[in-house]
Amino acid sequence: MRSRKSTSTKRGFLVRKDEGPSLLGLAFSIPPLLLVLIFVGLPILIGLTFSLGFTSGPNRVVSLIGQQIHKKNHWWGTFAAYSDVIHDSRFLGDLGLTLFVTILSTILVILLSLSIALYQRLIGGKKSSLLVTLSIIPLFVPVVISAWAIHTFYGGDGFMRSFFSQFGINFPTLTSTPSAIVIGTVWTSLPFAILMISSGLQGIPDALIESAKDCGASPIRVITNILIPLAKTPIIIATSFTAIGILGSFTIPLFLGPNQPTMLGVEISNFFGSYNRPQQSLVMAFMVFMIASGIAIAYVWSNVKSARESGRI
Amino acid sequence: MKKESDEMGLELRGLKKILGGRVIIDDLDLRVEQGEMISLLGPSGCGKTTTLRMIAGFLTADAGQIMLAGKDVTQLGPDKRPSAMVFQNYALWPHMSAAKNVAYPLKIKGLSKVEINEKVEAALELVKLLHHKDSRPGQISGGEQQRVALARALVQEPDVLLLDEPLSNLDAKLREKVREDIRELQRRLGITTVIVTHDQEEALSISDRVAVMNSGRIEQFSSPQDLYRHPATEYVATFIGSLNRFEGELVDGQIRSGEGIVGIRPEDLVIAQNYIEGSHQGTVELVIPRGHFYEIVVRRHDGLFRAFMNENVPALGESVHVGIKKSLRYHNGKLVA
């Protein structure tokens, strides 16, 4: 390690010394590290062992209460619970719906927020500010309230059907369909994505846009060649956080989605509570976790790549 | 690359711009010859950058006409104008290498890859940065970034090159070097160039002609020598170089009360130990070493006189004779004699 220049002062405990990392710095990092290990790491580990059939220790009580519990038959455990889940057609349907809703909603959220943020960046003015303000309102509305609002809007006896029936049009009932979940997740995820992407685009200096125009770039080229590549990091953050949020969503699919198939967040709860199959619910949770981890890895990889490209690392 | 044509390189006719209810540019006329390099010089807020941005197409004129190489471009956007601009902060795209930055306008024009590569290499060679073609803007110095920005502008082979305070972010030594490079390139390529600056030394040393701007108008548009020796207005006289300024009239080598302003350049003063014709006595109040010359401040009964000397420099408090070789007289801000 490159030695740091000594900044010796009389307030000795704040002094950065030449010899290696400070013990004090290490001491500061221990409490949050312990917190994460105890409250996140340990439950994951216990959950993983239970899903693999380790039914003693902290898993003893839940394995006594739960049904269709598989006990380990090798030193490393058993994949029986995983096999249960994978061969359950209900799970495959849920997984399909979860992935469909996650991908479609994320695409819609990013396209919508990018359009609004680009409109604000390139056109500006009062209209665009109003649009951004309106689009971040859902951030301040609890999800359960917005889910209910969407329900009363798109339900069988909701506003849309009542309104269109005045003109003799039979507007479809969207509640209890995947469409309602998509509408709900887009509505709740949009504010964060807009804030993220909009701040990224606002941070791009005017001169970088003007120099592109000066080189003969059309507005489309300015967007695709300059603005989007320069706002890549906030767009990736918004995409990955939106996708992970939708992947694990519960309230929206519970209120607005169909009973079967349903999204995995609801199904995990059903398996744990209603069907009393905690081991299978944990397996599903691990699968969702694996998909989310994949998104997180893509996010980290992209950040590292962009930092390397810009010479920050 | 120099164009043989009788057309003006750039012509502004009755240009006007109002921003936030304030008149920024008012009835501005300017004619720049083909292949000429001119500066728009003035203090902050005088409208020089607004004028440049109107020429480039980033601002639309509220009235008037902009002609670039004989074509009326007043209603055209920046992407349709035959001009290229070098921005104050270079405005290089950080996600592209130097070569990609330079190649971008050619890519938009739809040139083939081979042509693009040839032209990019030639442009980078021109600014002596071919070895940095794969470097990103963040990996090269400010001066090098400036040269990449210049290469990106030149590769477009524009009719008019626009430079917005191109040297203001460079340190003094580098500024001089880049200034010489820009001038040399401009001469070689014979490209009509407009440079915006608030630095008079920069403007005077780089330009064929300088337009001194004040409150949205051009006070004087002349060669650097003419601007300095024959400033048409009191504003130009005080803005360009140093000036001993007195209210009153010059009678028998002395300032007397009266109407108008008398301006005397420091080098138009003669400081002598003995009486010379038309001189008057004074006392040396200040001697400031300025490197290869000294700045002397002498108090006479009619005012304080600032002169430059490089030999026989009098001592502080010494009694000397101050004579006036040449003066400028202004009435209502305009040059009278």
XYZ file of C-alpha atoms in Angstrom:
650
model
C 0.000 0.000 0.000
C 1.183 3.454 -0.915
C 2.083 5.243 2.295
C 0.050 8.324 3.044
C 1.564 11.598 4.021
C 1.374 11.967 7.756
C -1.103 14.601 8.922
C 0.029 14.600 12.489
C -1.971 16.917 14.744
C -2.410 17.362 18.453
C -5.812 15.703 18.226
C -4.006 12.383 18.131
C -7.004 10.085 17.719
C -7.836 11.617 14.326
C -4.313 11.290 13.001
C -3.777 9.294 9.811
C -0.582 7.432 10.309
C 1.916 6.284 7.758
C 1.864 2.676 8.825
C -1.059 0.854 7.177
C -4.780 1.191 7.824
C -5.855 2.829 11.036
C -7.231 0.565 13.794
C -9.715 3.268 14.614
C -11.085 3.125 11.056
C -11.455 -0.626 11.387
C -13.234 -0.189 14.730
C -15.710 2.232 13.104
C -16.553 -0.304 10.402
C -17.131 -3.213 12.788
C -20.630 -2.308 14.164
C -22.360 -1.988 10.756
C -20.497 -5.064 9.568
C -21.714 -7.054 12.583
C -25.234 -5.736 12.095
C -25.283 -6.965 8.497
C -23.759 -10.304 9.452
C -26.185 -10.969 12.315
C -29.405 -9.626 10.826
C -28.861 -10.415 7.137
C -26.083 -12.964 6.787
C -27.172 -15.298 9.590
C -30.871 -15.557 8.570
C -29.781 -16.264 4.977
C -27.489 -18.999 6.212
C -30.173 -20.505 8.463
C -32.688 -20.303 5.603
C -30.273 -21.954 3.181
C -29.556 -24.820 5.589
C -33.299 -25.329 6.194
C -33.999 -25.422 2.444
C -31.310 -28.120 2.209
C -32.962 -30.225 4.933
C -31.040 -29.199 8.045
C -33.938 -29.385 10.464
C -32.193 -29.149 13.799
C -30.938 -26.146 15.773
C -32.673 -22.923 14.845
C -34.734 -24.792 12.195
C -36.157 -27.316 14.666
C -39.436 -25.595 15.584
C -40.383 -24.578 12.040
C -39.658 -28.092 10.776
C -41.881 -29.587 13.477
C -44.816 -27.329 12.540
C -44.394 -27.328 8.740
C -45.716 -29.916 6.296
C -43.821 -31.842 3.600
C -40.523 -31.194 5.333
C -37.567 -32.986 3.781
C -34.713 -33.997 6.060
C -31.160 -34.210 4.833
C -29.893 -37.570 3.624
C -26.329 -36.520 2.773
C -23.760 -34.622 4.798
C -24.489 -31.552 2.621
C -28.263 -31.977 2.880
C -30.875 -32.746 0.202
C -32.348 -31.078 -2.873
C -35.739 -32.721 -2.296
C -37.485 -29.443 -1.446
C -35.940 -27.822 -4.554
C -37.193 -30.762 -6.600
C -40.713 -30.295 -5.126
C -40.756 -26.686 -6.209
C -39.226 -27.146 -9.641
C -41.662 -29.951 -10.502
C -44.648 -27.980 -9.273
C -46.431 -26.579 -12.335
C -47.877 -23.843 -10.160
C -44.360 -22.581 -9.396
C -43.404 -22.565 -13.060
C -46.503 -20.516 -13.854
C -45.675 -18.112 -11.023
C -42.086 -17.815 -12.181
C -43.223 -17.114 -15.733
C -45.640 -14.413 -14.569
C -43.048 -12.904 -12.223
C -40.446 -12.686 -14.989
C -43.005 -11.389 -17.501
C -44.231 -8.648 -15.141
C -40.685 -7.751 -14.057
C -39.314 -7.456 -17.585
C -42.338 -5.683 -19.095
C -42.798 -3.282 -16.167
C -39.077 -2.466 -16.017
C -38.998 -1.730 -19.744
C -42.100 0.468 -19.452
C -40.771 2.266 -16.367
C -37.406 2.990 -17.977
C -38.943 4.073 -21.286
C -41.453 6.355 -19.550
C -38.953 7.869 -17.138
C -36.373 8.307 -19.892
C -38.942 10.068 -22.083
C -40.013 12.403 -19.278
C -36.405 13.085 -18.190
C -35.291 13.706 -21.796
C -38.242 16.017 -22.357
C -37.233 17.941 -19.238
C -33.555 18.046 -20.271
C -33.996 19.015 -23.900
C -37.163 21.107 -23.929
C -37.378 22.280 -20.308
C -39.844 24.920 -19.212
C -42.814 24.893 -16.866
C -44.656 22.030 -18.573
C -41.766 19.640 -18.139
C -41.286 20.637 -14.486
C -44.999 20.027 -13.888
C -44.758 16.649 -15.585
C -41.809 15.608 -13.415
C -43.559 16.852 -10.259
C -46.731 14.940 -11.149
C -44.813 11.791 -11.917
C -43.079 11.710 -8.553
C -46.335 12.064 -6.576
C -46.736 8.246 -6.294
C -43.569 8.317 -4.184
C -45.603 9.897 -1.400
C -48.605 7.585 -1.686
C -48.417 4.305 0.271
C -48.432 1.293 -2.057
C -51.542 -0.172 -0.467
C -53.464 3.047 -1.153
C -52.309 3.238 -4.762
C -53.180 -0.442 -5.260
C -56.690 0.248 -3.990
C -56.956 3.352 -6.181
C -55.996 1.337 -9.252
C -58.516 -1.293 -8.196
C -61.364 1.213 -8.063
C -60.228 2.652 -11.403
C -59.843 -0.525 -13.451
C -62.130 -2.927 -11.492
C -65.340 -4.551 -12.750
C -67.386 -1.687 -11.298
C -64.572 0.855 -11.615
C -64.352 4.269 -13.244
C -63.043 3.149 -16.626
C -65.797 0.610 -17.238
C -68.483 3.027 -15.990
C -67.116 5.848 -18.146
C -66.820 3.848 -21.358
C -70.184 2.175 -20.854
C -71.735 5.643 -21.309
C -70.577 5.439 -24.920
C -71.571 1.816 -25.339
C -67.961 0.589 -25.099
C -67.233 -2.471 -23.011
C -63.931 -1.578 -21.369
C -62.191 -4.739 -20.131
C -61.901 -5.432 -16.421
C -58.189 -5.245 -15.779
C -58.089 -6.145 -12.098
C -57.121 -9.738 -11.305
C -55.097 -9.812 -14.542
C -51.350 -9.406 -15.157
C -52.135 -6.066 -16.845
C -53.283 -4.606 -13.526
C -50.039 -5.752 -11.879
C -48.043 -4.082 -14.653
C -50.049 -0.844 -14.295
C -49.561 -0.933 -10.511
C -45.835 -1.687 -10.567
C -45.188 0.947 -13.236
C -47.154 3.492 -11.208
C -45.230 2.789 -8.003
C -41.782 2.358 -9.587
C -41.875 5.380 -11.873
C -40.959 8.153 -9.355
C -37.660 6.642 -8.284
C -36.610 5.908 -11.866
C -37.541 9.423 -12.974
C -35.620 11.037 -10.113
C -32.584 8.890 -10.845
C -32.520 9.319 -14.635
C -33.588 12.944 -14.557
C -30.779 13.894 -12.158
C -28.314 12.002 -14.363
C -29.421 13.848 -17.476
C -29.582 17.223 -15.745
C -25.946 16.766 -14.724
C -24.774 16.678 -18.365
C -23.401 20.122 -19.304
C -25.223 22.022 -22.064
C -21.950 22.376 -23.966
C -21.777 18.599 -24.551
C -25.197 18.710 -26.203
C -24.438 21.879 -28.128
C -21.132 20.527 -29.407
C -22.986 17.505 -30.807
C -25.531 19.767 -32.511
C -22.649 21.850 -33.829
C -21.206 18.674 -35.370
C -24.490 18.200 -37.234
C -26.216 15.758 -34.871
C -30.001 15.512 -35.080
C -32.005 15.428 -31.812
C -32.273 11.618 -32.066
C -28.485 11.341 -32.422
C -27.960 13.705 -29.502
C -30.135 11.411 -27.394
C -28.677 8.093 -28.541
C -25.012 9.080 -28.982
C -24.537 11.603 -26.192
C -27.260 11.773 -23.546
C -28.005 8.094 -22.990
C -24.335 6.963 -22.938
C -23.465 9.796 -20.542
C -26.385 8.943 -18.246
C -25.630 5.229 -18.497
C -24.811 4.759 -14.807
C -28.033 6.324 -13.415
C -30.048 4.463 -16.086
C -28.470 1.160 -15.036
C -29.054 1.937 -11.359
C -32.687 2.811 -12.071
C -33.133 -0.323 -14.197
C -31.614 -2.720 -11.688
C -33.346 -1.204 -8.648
C -36.684 -1.130 -10.471
C -36.312 -4.730 -11.630
C -35.314 -5.969 -8.153
C -38.183 -4.018 -6.558
C -40.757 -5.438 -8.981
C -39.321 -8.956 -8.705
C -39.985 -8.988 -4.972
C -43.230 -7.002 -5.039
C -46.064 -8.226 -2.831
C -48.801 -5.670 -2.216
C -49.522 -4.805 -5.854
C -49.846 -8.427 -7.101
C -51.795 -9.370 -3.949
C -54.356 -6.599 -4.489
C -54.454 -6.417 -8.265
C -53.159 -9.700 -9.642
C -54.868 -12.994 -10.452
C -54.981 -15.813 -7.879
C -53.248 -18.231 -10.184
C -50.668 -17.805 -11.472
C -49.522 -15.111 -9.112
C -46.213 -13.411 -8.540
C -43.624 -15.203 -6.453
C -43.785 -12.673 -3.612
C -47.445 -13.620 -3.020
C -46.820 -17.314 -3.631
C -43.972 -17.403 -1.107
C -46.372 -15.934 1.459
C -49.078 -18.461 0.480
C -46.670 -21.391 0.805
C -45.405 -20.173 4.142
C -48.713 -19.143 5.734
C -51.701 -20.681 3.953
C -50.175 -24.015 2.825
C -47.812 -24.409 5.793
C -44.902 -25.485 3.542
C -42.071 -23.325 4.880
C -39.273 -25.304 3.246
C -40.748 -24.894 -0.247
C -41.449 -21.215 0.377
C -37.803 -20.762 1.336
C -36.694 -22.495 -1.854
C -38.803 -20.054 -3.867
C -37.333 -17.176 -1.891
C -33.853 -18.428 -2.764
C -34.732 -18.581 -6.424
C -35.975 -14.983 -6.354
C -32.811 -14.097 -4.470
C -30.693 -15.745 -7.177
C -32.430 -13.776 -9.943
C -32.043 -10.532 -7.951
C -28.371 -11.363 -7.385
C -27.955 -11.791 -11.133
C -29.371 -8.293 -11.668
C -27.154 -6.937 -8.887
C -24.053 -8.532 -10.453
C -24.955 -6.978 -13.821
C -25.302 -3.627 -12.057
C -21.935 -3.894 -10.285
C -20.203 -5.126 -13.451
C -21.613 -2.212 -15.419
C -20.506 0.275 -12.758
C -16.997 -1.157 -12.711
C -16.871 -1.082 -16.512
C -17.990 2.512 -16.703
C -15.537 3.530 -13.953
C -12.746 1.806 -15.858
C -13.714 3.471 -19.114
C -13.704 6.914 -17.563
C -10.353 6.234 -15.877
C -11.716 6.393 -12.298
C -10.237 2.973 -11.486
C -8.074 24.563 -47.925
C -8.145 28.341 -48.387
C -11.097 29.463 -50.463
C -10.601 31.863 -53.314
C -13.730 33.951 -53.235
C -14.910 37.511 -53.181
C -17.541 36.584 -50.624
C -17.333 37.785 -47.092
C -16.364 35.087 -44.606
C -18.965 36.324 -42.188
C -21.419 39.163 -42.216
C -23.780 40.302 -39.491
C -26.430 42.842 -40.454
C -28.466 44.714 -37.852
C -28.298 41.829 -35.397
C -30.443 42.152 -32.293
C -31.004 39.918 -29.284
C -33.221 40.459 -26.276
C -32.879 38.108 -23.314
C -35.105 38.353 -20.231
C -36.470 41.695 -21.426
C -32.968 43.181 -21.682
C -31.372 44.201 -24.951
C -28.143 42.197 -25.093
C -27.198 42.891 -28.721
C -28.418 46.032 -30.400
C -28.261 46.632 -34.151
C -24.874 44.999 -34.548
C -23.096 45.039 -37.917
C -19.880 43.172 -38.644
C -18.098 42.188 -41.854
C -15.278 39.674 -41.667
C -13.177 38.976 -44.743
C -12.700 35.462 -46.031
C -9.701 33.898 -44.235
C -9.500 36.653 -41.649
C -9.141 36.041 -37.931
C -11.013 38.470 -35.739
C -11.676 38.784 -32.030
C -14.779 39.914 -30.214
C -13.268 41.623 -27.188
C -15.032 43.099 -24.213
C -15.793 42.736 -20.525
C -18.248 40.191 -19.111
C -21.817 40.956 -20.116
C -20.923 43.024 -23.189
C -22.657 40.536 -25.501
C -19.659 38.912 -27.179
C -20.602 35.320 -26.300
C -24.250 35.990 -27.219
C -23.059 37.207 -30.620
C -20.933 34.089 -31.100
C -23.803 31.820 -30.054
C -26.045 33.545 -32.567
C -23.441 32.996 -35.292
C -23.209 29.317 -34.300
C -26.998 28.956 -34.236
C -27.470 28.187 -30.547
C -29.448 31.410 -30.124
C -31.864 32.814 -32.660
C -31.585 36.483 -33.561
C -34.607 38.640 -32.751
C -33.765 40.829 -35.731
C -31.085 41.066 -38.388
C -29.295 38.682 -40.684
C -26.341 36.304 -40.397
C -24.425 35.437 -43.556
C -21.772 32.714 -43.481
C -19.623 32.439 -46.607
C -22.263 34.282 -48.599
C -25.186 32.131 -47.401
C -27.996 33.431 -45.245
C -28.061 31.096 -42.231
C -30.206 33.236 -39.918
C -33.020 30.681 -39.771
C -30.846 27.556 -39.734
C -30.071 25.446 -36.655
C -26.476 24.796 -35.558
C -26.465 21.392 -37.279
C -27.207 23.023 -40.651
C -24.663 25.870 -40.495
C -21.257 25.716 -42.186
C -19.534 26.705 -38.955
C -17.759 24.768 -36.217
C -17.278 25.880 -32.661
C -14.602 25.243 -30.051
C -16.190 25.594 -26.630
C -14.752 27.282 -23.564
C -14.619 24.012 -21.596
C -13.706 22.037 -24.728
C -17.004 20.080 -24.568
C -15.383 16.798 -25.499
C -17.578 13.756 -24.878
C -15.951 11.892 -22.003
C -17.225 8.470 -23.107
C -15.415 8.687 -26.450
C -11.693 8.553 -27.211
C -9.965 11.546 -28.828
C -10.231 9.851 -32.236
C -13.934 9.089 -31.752
C -14.595 12.676 -30.708
C -12.936 13.907 -33.888
C -14.622 11.232 -36.014
C -18.129 12.055 -34.772
C -19.009 14.870 -37.215
C -17.683 12.764 -40.106
C -19.772 9.799 -38.991
C -22.844 12.027 -39.039
C -21.990 13.140 -42.560
C -22.040 9.469 -43.521
C -18.436 9.161 -44.695
C -16.926 5.705 -45.148
C -14.800 4.199 -42.389
C -11.641 4.499 -44.487
C -12.303 8.176 -45.191
C -13.116 8.843 -41.555
C -9.901 7.187 -40.380
C -7.817 9.156 -42.869
C -9.368 12.488 -41.972
C -9.258 11.834 -38.225
C -5.587 10.909 -38.355
C -4.818 13.974 -40.479
C -6.699 16.249 -38.049
C -4.992 14.768 -35.006
C -1.650 15.002 -36.759
C -2.395 18.654 -37.481
C -2.767 19.362 -33.771
C 0.143 17.011 -32.976
C -1.957 14.587 -30.956
C -1.978 11.445 -33.053
C -0.268 9.555 -30.233
C -3.268 10.306 -28.011
C -5.916 9.112 -30.453
C -7.087 6.312 -28.150
C -6.965 8.386 -24.959
C -10.171 9.595 -23.406
C -10.563 13.275 -22.561
C -10.133 12.521 -18.840
C -6.727 11.009 -19.520
C -5.151 14.016 -21.263
C -4.246 17.532 -20.111
C -6.331 20.670 -20.576
C -4.129 21.924 -23.404
C -4.373 18.584 -25.192
C -8.143 18.525 -24.730
C -8.245 21.971 -26.281
C -6.326 20.706 -29.290
C -8.651 17.700 -29.669
C -11.596 20.130 -29.610
C -9.838 22.170 -32.286
C -9.224 19.031 -34.380
C -12.912 18.106 -34.041
C -13.863 21.544 -35.344
C -11.292 21.593 -38.154
C -12.100 18.101 -39.421
C -15.527 19.436 -40.419
C -13.760 21.822 -42.828
C -16.098 24.641 -41.781
C -16.431 27.955 -43.609
C -16.171 29.751 -40.286
C -14.410 28.611 -37.135
C -15.787 29.950 -33.853
C -13.714 29.914 -30.678
C -15.364 30.758 -27.360
C -12.743 31.882 -24.817
C -10.553 28.995 -25.979
C -7.614 29.771 -23.746
C -9.291 30.884 -20.535
C -8.908 27.503 -18.811
C -5.213 27.125 -19.542
C -2.324 28.313 -17.426
C -0.310 31.329 -18.619
C 2.563 29.440 -20.278
C 0.338 26.954 -22.038
C -2.007 29.730 -23.116
C 0.778 31.402 -25.041
C 1.759 28.148 -26.729
C -1.803 27.153 -27.699
C -2.448 30.714 -28.883
C 0.507 30.493 -31.252
C -0.615 27.045 -32.409
C -4.131 28.290 -33.161
C -2.831 31.307 -35.063
C -0.372 29.219 -37.062
C -3.065 26.678 -37.980
C -5.548 29.392 -38.903
C -3.011 31.052 -41.205
C -2.071 27.743 -42.778
C -5.679 26.700 -43.412
C -6.875 30.210 -44.277
C -10.078 29.670 -42.384
C -12.315 32.578 -41.364
C -12.146 32.619 -37.581
C -14.003 34.453 -34.840
C -12.564 34.275 -31.348
C -14.359 35.539 -28.261
C -12.186 36.745 -25.427
C -12.121 39.164 -22.546
C -8.321 39.138 -22.568
C -7.024 42.096 -24.584
C -3.500 40.716 -24.833
C -4.904 37.543 -26.372
C -7.103 39.480 -28.782
C -4.383 41.890 -29.880
C -1.753 39.206 -30.386
C -3.843 36.663 -32.302
C -6.186 38.700 -34.504
C -6.062 40.485 -37.831
C -8.781 42.763 -36.501
C -10.445 43.215 -33.137
C -14.050 44.263 -32.482
C -14.225 45.951 -29.091
C -17.711 45.482 -27.686
C -19.566 47.460 -25.079
C -23.192 46.998 -23.975
C -24.179 44.985 -27.016
C -22.580 47.272 -29.596
C -19.258 47.340 -31.388
C -17.325 50.418 -30.302
C -14.539 49.962 -32.832
C -13.494 47.278 -35.310
C -9.884 47.785 -36.363
C -6.458 46.248 -36.515
C -4.721 45.837 -33.131
C -2.265 48.654 -33.971
C -5.032 51.008 -35.015
C -7.091 50.200 -31.930
C -4.182 51.043 -29.701
C -2.872 54.102 -31.494
C -6.199 55.568 -32.660
C -8.927 54.453 -30.288
C -12.149 55.864 -31.727
C -13.899 56.203 -28.391
C -12.904 56.935 -24.847
C -14.173 53.468 -23.898
C -11.768 51.773 -26.333
C -8.895 54.013 -25.236
C -9.335 53.049 -21.592
C -10.139 49.386 -22.311
C -7.129 48.736 -24.550
C -3.756 49.195 -22.853
C -2.921 51.765 -20.170
C -4.041 55.349 -20.388
C -3.429 58.510 -18.355
C -6.924 59.995 -18.333
C -7.659 63.578 -17.356
C -10.806 65.651 -17.390
C -10.084 68.973 -19.094
C -7.944 70.191 -21.992
C -4.269 70.086 -22.858
C -2.834 73.611 -23.167
C 0.924 74.282 -23.394
C 1.759 70.805 -22.186
C -0.456 71.156 -19.134
C -3.905 69.896 -18.196
C -6.280 72.816 -17.785
C -9.894 72.691 -16.695
C -12.295 72.529 -19.611
C -14.714 70.255 -21.444
C -13.695 66.840 -22.655
C -11.209 64.156 -21.765
C -7.483 64.026 -22.442
C -5.895 60.609 -22.826
C -2.149 60.006 -22.911
C -0.531 56.611 -23.399
C 2.347 55.965 -20.944
C 4.820 55.585 -23.797
C 3.810 59.022 -25.112
C 5.275 60.655 -22.019
C 8.914 61.768 -21.840
C 10.557 61.703 -18.421
C 13.792 63.681 -18.232
C 16.080 64.918 -15.478
C 16.477 68.311 -17.180
C 14.004 70.636 -18.812
C 12.929 69.784 -22.326
C 10.641 71.914 -24.410
C 7.003 71.831 -23.255
C 7.759 69.763 -20.154
C 6.710 70.513 -16.587
C 8.269 69.532 -13.332
C 7.008 66.802 -11.044
C 8.077 64.393 -8.288
C 8.470 60.647 -8.642
C 5.897 59.017 -6.348
C 6.198 55.402 -7.334
C 8.707 53.177 -9.126
C 7.359 49.705 -9.929
C 9.678 47.115 -11.519
C 7.749 45.272 -14.288
C 10.429 42.861 -15.415
C 12.103 44.313 -18.505
C 10.797 47.863 -17.820
C 9.746 50.117 -14.963
C 6.442 51.826 -14.356
C 6.959 55.346 -12.996
C 4.285 57.471 -11.377
C 5.025 61.194 -11.304
C 2.948 63.834 -9.555
C 2.778 67.159 -11.348
C 0.765 70.159 -10.266
C -1.922 69.164 -12.843
C -2.208 65.494 -11.961
C -0.628 62.045 -11.718
C 1.253 60.734 -14.775
C 2.076 57.074 -15.355
C 4.980 56.321 -17.696
C 7.069 53.309 -18.754
C 10.889 53.464 -18.734
C 13.661 50.962 -19.205
C 16.755 53.142 -18.716
C 17.856 56.168 -16.642
C 15.097 55.338 -14.192
C 14.756 58.133 -11.584
C 14.718 57.376 -7.879
C 11.717 57.688 -5.626
C 11.134 61.327 -4.600
C 13.398 62.649 -7.330
C 12.360 65.755 -9.211
C 11.896 65.153 -12.957
C 10.468 66.896 -16.028
C 7.461 65.329 -17.720
C 6.788 66.112 -21.377
C 3.852 64.957 -23.528
C 4.645 63.713 -27.054
C 1.152 62.770 -28.113
C -2.323 62.913 -26.669
C -5.859 61.875 -27.534
C -8.839 64.177 -26.998
C -12.392 62.944 -26.488
C -15.623 64.844 -26.395
C -18.846 63.041 -25.410
C -16.852 59.820 -25.520
C -15.805 60.267 -29.171
C -12.297 60.986 -30.482
C -11.838 64.628 -31.455
C -8.179 64.853 -32.350
